[in-house]
Amino acid sequence: MADISSTFAGIRSPNPFWLASAPPTDKEVNVVRALKAGWGGVVWKTLGEGDPVVNVSSRYGAVSYNGTRIAGFNNIELITDRPLDVNLREIKSVKKQFPDRAIVVSLMVPCNEESWKTILAAVEDTEADGIELNFGCPHGMSERGMGSAVGQVPEYVEMVTRWCKQYSRMPVIVKLTPNITNILGPARAAVAGGADAVSLINTIQSIVSVDLDLMAPTPTVDGQGTHGGYCGPAVKPIAMRMVGDIARDRTCAGIPISGIGGVSTWRDAAEFMALGAGTVQVCTAAMHHGFRIVEDMIDGLSNWMDAKGYATLDDFRGLAVPNYVSWENLNLNYKIVARIDQDLCIKCGKCHIGCEDTSHQAIAHMKGADGLRRYEVIDDECVGCNLCMLACPVDGCITMQRMDVNQPKLTWKEHPNNPMRQKVPAEAAE
């Protein structure tokens, strides 16, 4: 059996599956139930200090698509509204009960040194394994100068990270906001501030729907709504791109990454890890399906690693990073064309319609010798875009065949049509 135990920024856990800072990690009763189910760790729901937090009633919204419930999830909930001393007492209790699990505490306080110094001292006493700085919350707290209001300013990210490293013995994980043009700005700032790791992504600013009777964004609160934080399966592609950007960045080289955003299965976790993540954090899937989904995640990842011959997580972590390149480094001579398996084809015509109306008119509609409809690829017109394969409702019916036999690799950097291509002097070429 593969060893899926994890050591992340010095924090050990029996597996890389952690619950993210969110409603599932707001109380001891929930966290204990999760850890008994097998989760490797939790990030306790964000603690604050000072004025009491007051949440609204009606907090969640969702996007359901093509029969899939909660394909995207939206919330307008704030950080914990439970007293700080109660949370701290429960965190200490949970760590004592589960010494082998990762117990990380998410924090958010006003952007001044004394506030951070005070809450760090209180968290130290819980004997938690680490802290996660919530620089990502996109609603409610950001209007108060916290959350993403800090995460969007690299100078603030670096400053607060330095304070936390100065006043805490615990590993410092900086949680980054996706509500920014370039994730590398705050990520590099976290590294400059001495962060032990980064986690991403936090939720994305969103309105998931409008109630056309109330004429207000959902979820509605007494006839009105606001933007919230978007998460769930729909955000996974965005999260993976940002994780990959940090993993391949030279300035951030080696910084441990906890991947967050749409992790619902072991395969999602493996994809994040292939792009450089050391652990993954889960929220929406647990809220949708319950804590026991971790059992399938553990079994699935272990079985896949056994089949691939990976003994530990480090054996495949980051293997996809060297193959995540800029567009200009892709091989322009690589050529594939579609192939339709006539025995599997159900004659629905989706491939033809999509290609004919919106792509390259590379699939012919004809009648076969038996008088039935038949669809065939016109090789000279096919550009290998994959649209037909993606639209086909029958798995394996349309595949892509490679055609560029013995062609040398040619990138845009080297292409003669590239006006920026540096020409080699004749004497150098000789």
Coordinates of C-alpha atoms in Angstrom, one line a residue:
M1 CA 0.0 0.0 0.0
A2 CA 1.2 3.5 -0.8
D3 CA 2.1 5.8 2.1
I4 CA -0.2 8.8 1.9
S5 CA 1.0 10.4 5.1
S6 CA 1.9 14.1 4.7
T7 CA 4.4 16.5 6.2
F8 CA 3.4 20.0 5.2
A9 CA 5.4 23.0 6.4
G10 CA 6.4 20.8 9.3
I11 CA 2.8 19.8 10.1
R12 CA 2.3 16.0 10.0
S13 CA -1.0 14.3 9.2
P14 CA -1.9 10.7 8.2
N15 CA -3.3 11.8 4.9
P16 CA -3.3 15.0 2.8
F17 CA -7.0 15.6 3.0
W18 CA -7.9 18.5 5.3
L19 CA -11.2 20.3 5.9
A20 CA -10.9 24.0 4.9
S21 CA -11.8 26.8 7.2
A22 CA -15.6 27.0 6.9
P23 CA -18.8 26.1 8.7
P24 CA -17.8 22.4 8.9
T25 CA -14.9 23.4 11.2
D26 CA -16.6 25.9 13.4
K27 CA -17.3 23.6 16.4
E28 CA -15.7 20.8 18.3
V29 CA -18.6 18.5 17.7
N30 CA -18.3 18.9 13.9
V31 CA -14.5 18.6 13.9
V32 CA -14.5 15.5 16.1
R33 CA -17.0 13.9 13.8
A34 CA -14.8 14.7 10.8
L35 CA -11.6 13.4 12.4
K36 CA -13.3 10.2 13.4
A37 CA -14.4 9.8 9.8
G38 CA -10.7 9.9 8.8
W39 CA -9.8 13.4 7.7
G40 CA -6.1 14.1 8.0
G41 CA -6.6 17.5 9.5
V42 CA -8.7 20.6 9.7
V43 CA -8.3 24.4 9.4
W44 CA -10.6 25.8 12.2
K45 CA -13.1 28.4 11.0
T46 CA -11.6 31.8 11.1
L47 CA -11.2 33.4 14.5
G48 CA -11.2 37.2 15.1
E49 CA -11.1 39.5 18.1
G50 CA -12.8 42.7 19.1
D51 CA -16.4 43.5 18.2
P52 CA -18.7 40.4 18.1
V53 CA -19.4 39.1 14.6
V54 CA -23.1 39.0 13.6
N55 CA -24.2 36.8 10.7
V56 CA -27.3 37.1 8.6
S57 CA -30.1 34.5 8.1
S58 CA -30.1 33.1 4.5
R59 CA -26.5 32.6 3.7
Y60 CA -25.9 30.1 0.9
G61 CA -26.7 30.0 -2.8
A62 CA -25.8 27.6 -5.5
V63 CA -25.5 27.0 -9.2
S64 CA -26.9 23.6 -10.4
Y65 CA -26.2 22.6 -13.9
N66 CA -27.5 19.8 -16.2
G67 CA -28.8 17.8 -13.2
T68 CA -25.8 18.3 -11.0
R69 CA -26.7 19.9 -7.7
I70 CA -24.3 22.5 -6.3
A71 CA -21.9 22.6 -9.2
G72 CA -21.0 26.0 -7.7
F73 CA -21.6 27.2 -4.2
N74 CA -21.9 30.7 -2.9
N75 CA -21.9 32.0 0.7
I76 CA -22.3 35.3 2.4
E77 CA -21.3 34.0 5.9
L78 CA -18.7 35.8 7.9
I79 CA -16.0 34.4 10.2
T80 CA -17.0 32.6 13.3
D81 CA -19.7 34.3 15.4
R82 CA -18.8 32.2 18.4
P83 CA -16.9 33.7 21.4
L84 CA -13.1 33.6 21.0
D85 CA -12.5 31.9 24.3
V86 CA -15.0 29.1 23.5
N87 CA -13.3 28.4 20.1
L88 CA -9.8 28.4 21.8
R89 CA -10.9 26.0 24.5
E90 CA -12.4 23.6 21.9
I91 CA -9.3 23.8 19.7
K92 CA -7.2 22.7 22.6
S93 CA -9.6 19.9 23.4
V94 CA -9.6 18.6 19.9
K95 CA -5.8 18.7 19.6
K96 CA -5.5 16.7 22.8
Q97 CA -8.0 14.1 21.5
F98 CA -6.3 13.8 18.1
P99 CA -2.6 14.4 18.5
D100 CA -1.8 12.8 15.2
R101 CA -4.0 15.1 13.1
A102 CA -3.2 18.5 11.7
I103 CA -5.1 21.2 13.6
V104 CA -4.5 24.6 12.0
V105 CA -6.3 27.8 13.1
S106 CA -7.4 30.4 10.6
L107 CA -7.1 34.0 11.8
M108 CA -8.3 37.4 10.7
V109 CA -8.0 40.6 12.8
P110 CA -7.5 44.3 11.9
C111 CA -4.3 45.2 10.1
N112 CA -2.4 46.4 13.1
E113 CA 0.5 44.8 14.8
E114 CA -0.9 44.7 18.3
S115 CA -4.1 42.9 17.3
W116 CA -2.1 40.2 15.6
K117 CA 0.3 39.9 18.5
T118 CA -2.6 39.5 21.0
I119 CA -4.5 36.8 19.1
L120 CA -1.3 34.9 18.3
A121 CA -0.5 34.6 22.0
A122 CA -3.9 33.2 22.7
V123 CA -3.7 30.6 19.8
E124 CA -0.3 29.5 21.0
D125 CA -1.8 28.2 24.2
T126 CA -4.1 25.8 22.3
E127 CA -1.0 23.8 21.1
A128 CA -2.4 23.9 17.6
D129 CA 0.0 22.8 14.8
G130 CA -0.1 26.0 12.7
I131 CA -2.0 29.1 11.7
E132 CA -3.5 30.2 8.4
L133 CA -3.8 33.9 7.7
N134 CA -7.2 34.6 6.1
F135 CA -6.3 37.2 3.4
G136 CA -9.0 36.0 1.1
C137 CA -12.5 36.5 2.4
P138 CA -14.2 38.6 -0.4
H139 CA -17.3 39.8 1.5
G140 CA -18.3 41.4 4.7
M141 CA -14.9 41.4 6.4
S142 CA -13.2 42.9 3.3
E143 CA -15.4 46.0 3.7
R144 CA -13.9 46.3 7.2
G145 CA -10.4 46.4 5.9
M146 CA -9.7 42.7 6.4
G147 CA -9.8 39.5 4.3
S148 CA -9.2 40.1 0.6
A149 CA -8.7 43.9 1.3
V150 CA -5.4 42.8 2.8
G151 CA -4.7 40.0 0.3
Q152 CA -5.0 42.3 -2.7
V153 CA -2.2 44.5 -1.4
P154 CA 1.2 42.6 -1.5
E155 CA 2.8 45.1 0.9
Y156 CA 0.1 44.3 3.6
V157 CA 0.5 40.6 3.0
E158 CA 4.3 40.8 3.6
M159 CA 3.9 43.1 6.6
V160 CA 1.3 40.9 8.5
T161 CA 3.2 37.7 7.6
R162 CA 6.3 39.2 9.2
W163 CA 4.4 40.1 12.3
C164 CA 3.1 36.5 12.6
K165 CA 6.5 35.0 12.1
Q166 CA 7.9 37.3 14.7
Y167 CA 5.3 36.6 17.4
S168 CA 4.5 33.0 16.8
R169 CA 6.3 29.6 17.0
M170 CA 3.8 28.0 14.8
P171 CA 4.1 27.5 11.0
V172 CA 2.5 30.4 9.2
I173 CA 0.3 29.5 6.1
V174 CA -0.9 32.5 4.1
K175 CA -4.3 32.0 2.4
L176 CA -4.4 33.9 -0.8
T177 CA -7.3 35.6 -2.6
P178 CA -8.2 34.8 -6.2
N179 CA -9.8 38.2 -6.6
I180 CA -6.7 39.7 -8.1
T181 CA -5.1 40.2 -11.5
N182 CA -1.9 38.2 -10.8
I183 CA -1.7 35.7 -8.0
L184 CA 2.1 35.9 -8.0
G185 CA 2.1 39.4 -6.4
P186 CA 0.7 38.4 -3.0
A187 CA 2.4 34.9 -3.2
R188 CA 5.8 36.5 -3.6
A189 CA 5.0 38.9 -0.8
A190 CA 4.1 36.0 1.5
V191 CA 7.4 34.4 0.7
A192 CA 9.2 37.7 1.3
G193 CA 7.5 37.9 4.7
G194 CA 8.8 34.5 5.7
A195 CA 5.6 32.4 5.2
D196 CA 6.1 28.7 5.8
A197 CA 3.4 27.9 3.2
V198 CA 0.6 29.3 1.1
S199 CA -2.9 28.0 0.6
L200 CA -5.3 28.9 -2.3
I201 CA -7.7 29.7 -3.5
N202 CA -10.1 31.4 -1.2
T203 CA -13.6 32.1 -2.6
I204 CA -14.3 34.2 -5.7
Q205 CA -16.6 37.3 -5.6
S206 CA -19.9 36.3 -7.2
I207 CA -23.6 36.6 -7.6
V208 CA -24.9 33.1 -8.4
S209 CA -28.4 34.1 -9.4
V210 CA -31.1 36.7 -9.3
D211 CA -34.6 36.0 -7.8
L212 CA -36.7 37.4 -10.7
D213 CA -39.8 37.8 -8.4
L214 CA -38.0 39.7 -5.6
M215 CA -35.5 41.3 -8.1
A216 CA -32.6 40.7 -5.8
P217 CA -29.4 38.6 -5.8
T218 CA -29.6 35.3 -4.0
P219 CA -29.4 34.3 -1.2
T220 CA -31.8 37.1 -0.3
V221 CA -32.0 38.7 3.1
D222 CA -35.4 40.5 3.6
G223 CA -35.6 41.2 -0.1
Q224 CA -32.0 42.2 -0.7
G225 CA -28.8 40.4 -1.5
T226 CA -25.1 41.0 -1.8
H227 CA -22.1 39.5 -3.5
G228 CA -20.6 36.4 -1.8
G229 CA -17.8 34.0 -2.1
Y230 CA -17.9 31.3 -4.9
C231 CA -16.5 27.8 -4.5
G232 CA -17.2 24.2 -5.3
P233 CA -16.4 22.2 -8.5
A234 CA -17.0 25.2 -10.8
V235 CA -13.9 27.0 -9.4
K236 CA -11.4 24.0 -9.6
P237 CA -9.9 25.1 -13.0
I238 CA -9.2 28.6 -11.7
A239 CA -7.7 27.2 -8.5
M240 CA -5.4 24.8 -10.4
R241 CA -4.1 27.5 -12.7
M242 CA -3.1 29.7 -9.7
V243 CA -1.5 26.8 -7.8
G244 CA 0.4 25.9 -11.0
D245 CA 1.5 29.6 -11.4
I246 CA 3.0 29.6 -7.9
A247 CA 4.6 26.2 -8.2
R248 CA 6.5 27.1 -11.4
D249 CA 7.5 30.6 -10.2
R250 CA 11.2 31.0 -9.4
T251 CA 10.6 33.5 -6.6
C252 CA 8.2 31.1 -4.9
A253 CA 10.3 28.0 -5.6
G254 CA 9.9 25.4 -2.9
I255 CA 7.1 27.1 -0.9
P256 CA 4.7 24.4 0.2
I257 CA 1.2 24.8 -1.3
S258 CA -2.2 23.7 0.1
G259 CA -4.6 23.4 -2.8
I260 CA -8.2 24.6 -2.3
G261 CA -11.1 24.9 -4.7
G262 CA -13.5 22.2 -5.9
V263 CA -11.7 19.2 -4.5
S264 CA -14.4 16.5 -4.5
T265 CA -12.7 13.3 -5.3
W266 CA -9.3 11.6 -5.0
R267 CA -8.6 12.5 -8.7
D268 CA -9.1 16.2 -8.0
A269 CA -6.6 15.9 -5.2
A270 CA -4.1 14.0 -7.4
E271 CA -4.4 16.8 -10.0
F272 CA -3.7 19.5 -7.5
M273 CA -0.7 17.6 -6.2
A274 CA 0.6 17.0 -9.7
L275 CA 0.6 20.8 -10.0
G276 CA 2.6 21.2 -6.8
A277 CA 0.2 21.0 -3.9
G278 CA 1.3 19.1 -0.8
T279 CA -2.1 18.9 0.8
V280 CA -5.6 19.7 -0.3
Q281 CA -8.5 21.4 1.6
V282 CA -12.1 20.5 1.1
C283 CA -15.3 22.3 2.0
T284 CA -18.2 22.3 -0.5
A285 CA -18.0 18.5 -1.2
A286 CA -18.2 17.8 2.6
M287 CA -21.1 20.2 3.0
H288 CA -22.9 18.5 0.1
H289 CA -22.1 14.8 0.8
G290 CA -21.0 14.6 4.4
F291 CA -17.7 13.8 6.1
R292 CA -17.5 10.2 5.0
I293 CA -16.5 11.2 1.5
V294 CA -12.9 11.1 2.8
E295 CA -13.0 7.4 2.9
D296 CA -13.4 7.2 -0.9
M297 CA -10.7 9.9 -1.3
I298 CA -8.2 7.9 0.8
D299 CA -8.9 4.6 -0.9
G300 CA -9.0 6.1 -4.4
L301 CA -5.7 8.0 -4.0
S302 CA -4.0 4.9 -2.4
N303 CA -5.2 2.6 -5.1
W304 CA -4.1 4.9 -7.9
M305 CA -0.7 5.4 -6.4
D306 CA -0.3 1.6 -6.1
A307 CA -1.3 1.2 -9.7
K308 CA 1.2 3.9 -10.8
G309 CA 4.0 2.7 -8.6
Y310 CA 4.1 5.8 -6.5
A311 CA 5.2 4.9 -3.0
T312 CA 4.7 8.4 -1.4
L313 CA 3.0 11.6 -2.2
D314 CA 6.4 13.2 -3.1
D315 CA 6.8 10.7 -5.9
F316 CA 4.3 12.5 -8.1
R317 CA 3.9 15.9 -6.4
G318 CA 4.8 18.6 -9.0
L319 CA 5.4 16.2 -11.9
A320 CA 3.0 18.2 -14.1
V321 CA 4.7 21.6 -13.3
P322 CA 7.5 21.3 -15.9
N323 CA 4.8 20.6 -18.5
Y324 CA 2.8 23.7 -17.6
V325 CA 4.3 26.2 -20.0
S326 CA 3.5 29.5 -21.6
W327 CA 1.6 29.3 -24.9
E328 CA 4.7 30.5 -26.9
N329 CA 6.5 27.3 -25.8
L330 CA 4.0 24.9 -27.2
N331 CA 4.9 22.8 -30.3
L332 CA 3.2 24.3 -33.4
N333 CA 4.1 21.2 -35.5
Y334 CA 2.1 18.9 -33.2
K335 CA -1.0 17.8 -35.2
I336 CA -3.9 15.6 -34.3
V337 CA -7.2 14.8 -36.2
A338 CA -10.4 13.3 -35.0
R339 CA -11.4 9.7 -35.6
I340 CA -15.0 8.5 -35.3
D341 CA -15.6 4.8 -34.3
Q342 CA -18.6 4.0 -36.5
D343 CA -19.4 1.0 -34.3
L344 CA -19.9 3.2 -31.3
C345 CA -21.5 6.1 -33.1
I346 CA -25.2 6.6 -32.2
K347 CA -25.7 9.0 -35.1
C348 CA -26.8 11.9 -32.9
G349 CA -25.0 14.4 -35.1
K350 CA -23.7 16.6 -32.2
C351 CA -20.1 16.4 -33.6
H352 CA -21.3 17.6 -37.1
I353 CA -23.5 20.3 -35.8
G354 CA -20.9 21.8 -33.5
C355 CA -18.1 21.6 -36.0
E356 CA -20.3 22.9 -38.9
D357 CA -21.9 25.8 -37.1
T358 CA -19.1 27.0 -34.8
S359 CA -15.8 25.4 -35.8
H360 CA -14.0 24.3 -38.9
Q361 CA -16.6 22.4 -41.1
A362 CA -14.4 19.2 -40.8
I363 CA -17.1 16.6 -40.2
A364 CA -19.2 15.5 -43.2
H365 CA -22.8 14.4 -42.9
M366 CA -23.6 11.7 -45.4
K367 CA -25.6 8.5 -46.0
G368 CA -23.9 5.2 -45.8
A369 CA -24.4 2.2 -48.0
D370 CA -27.1 1.0 -45.7
G371 CA -29.0 4.3 -46.1
L372 CA -28.3 5.4 -42.5
R373 CA -26.7 8.7 -41.4
R374 CA -23.0 8.6 -41.2
Y375 CA -20.4 11.2 -40.0
E376 CA -16.9 11.2 -41.2
V377 CA -13.9 13.5 -40.5
I378 CA -12.4 15.5 -43.4
D379 CA -8.7 15.3 -42.5
D380 CA -7.6 18.3 -44.5
E381 CA -10.0 20.6 -42.6
C382 CA -9.6 19.1 -39.1
V383 CA -7.4 21.3 -36.8
G384 CA -7.6 18.9 -33.9
C385 CA -9.5 21.3 -31.7
N386 CA -11.2 18.5 -29.6
L387 CA -14.7 20.0 -29.9
C388 CA -16.3 17.0 -31.4
M389 CA -14.7 14.6 -28.9
L390 CA -15.8 16.8 -26.0
A391 CA -19.4 17.1 -27.3
C392 CA -19.8 13.4 -28.2
P393 CA -22.1 11.7 -25.6
V394 CA -20.5 8.3 -26.1
D395 CA -17.2 7.8 -24.3
G396 CA -14.5 6.6 -26.6
C397 CA -16.5 7.1 -29.8
I398 CA -14.4 10.0 -31.0
T399 CA -10.7 10.0 -30.3
M400 CA -7.8 12.1 -31.6
Q401 CA -5.0 10.5 -33.7
R402 CA -1.5 12.0 -33.9
M403 CA -0.4 12.8 -37.5
D404 CA 2.9 14.8 -37.1
V405 CA 5.3 11.8 -37.5
N406 CA 9.0 12.8 -37.6
Q407 CA 8.2 16.5 -37.4
P408 CA 10.7 18.6 -35.4
K409 CA 9.4 20.7 -32.5
L410 CA 8.7 24.3 -33.5
T411 CA 7.6 26.9 -31.0
W412 CA 6.3 30.5 -31.6
K413 CA 9.6 31.8 -30.3
E414 CA 11.3 30.1 -33.2
H415 CA 8.6 30.5 -35.8
P416 CA 9.6 32.6 -38.9
N417 CA 6.3 34.6 -38.7
N418 CA 7.1 35.8 -35.2
P419 CA 8.3 39.4 -35.5
M420 CA 10.0 39.2 -32.1
R421 CA 12.1 36.2 -33.1
Q422 CA 15.8 36.9 -32.7
K423 CA 17.6 36.3 -36.0
V424 CA 20.9 34.5 -35.7
P425 CA 23.7 36.4 -37.5
A426 CA 25.1 34.5 -40.5
E427 CA 28.5 34.2 -39.1
A428 CA 27.1 32.7 -35.9
A429 CA 25.1 30.2 -37.9
E430 CA 28.3 29.0 -39.6

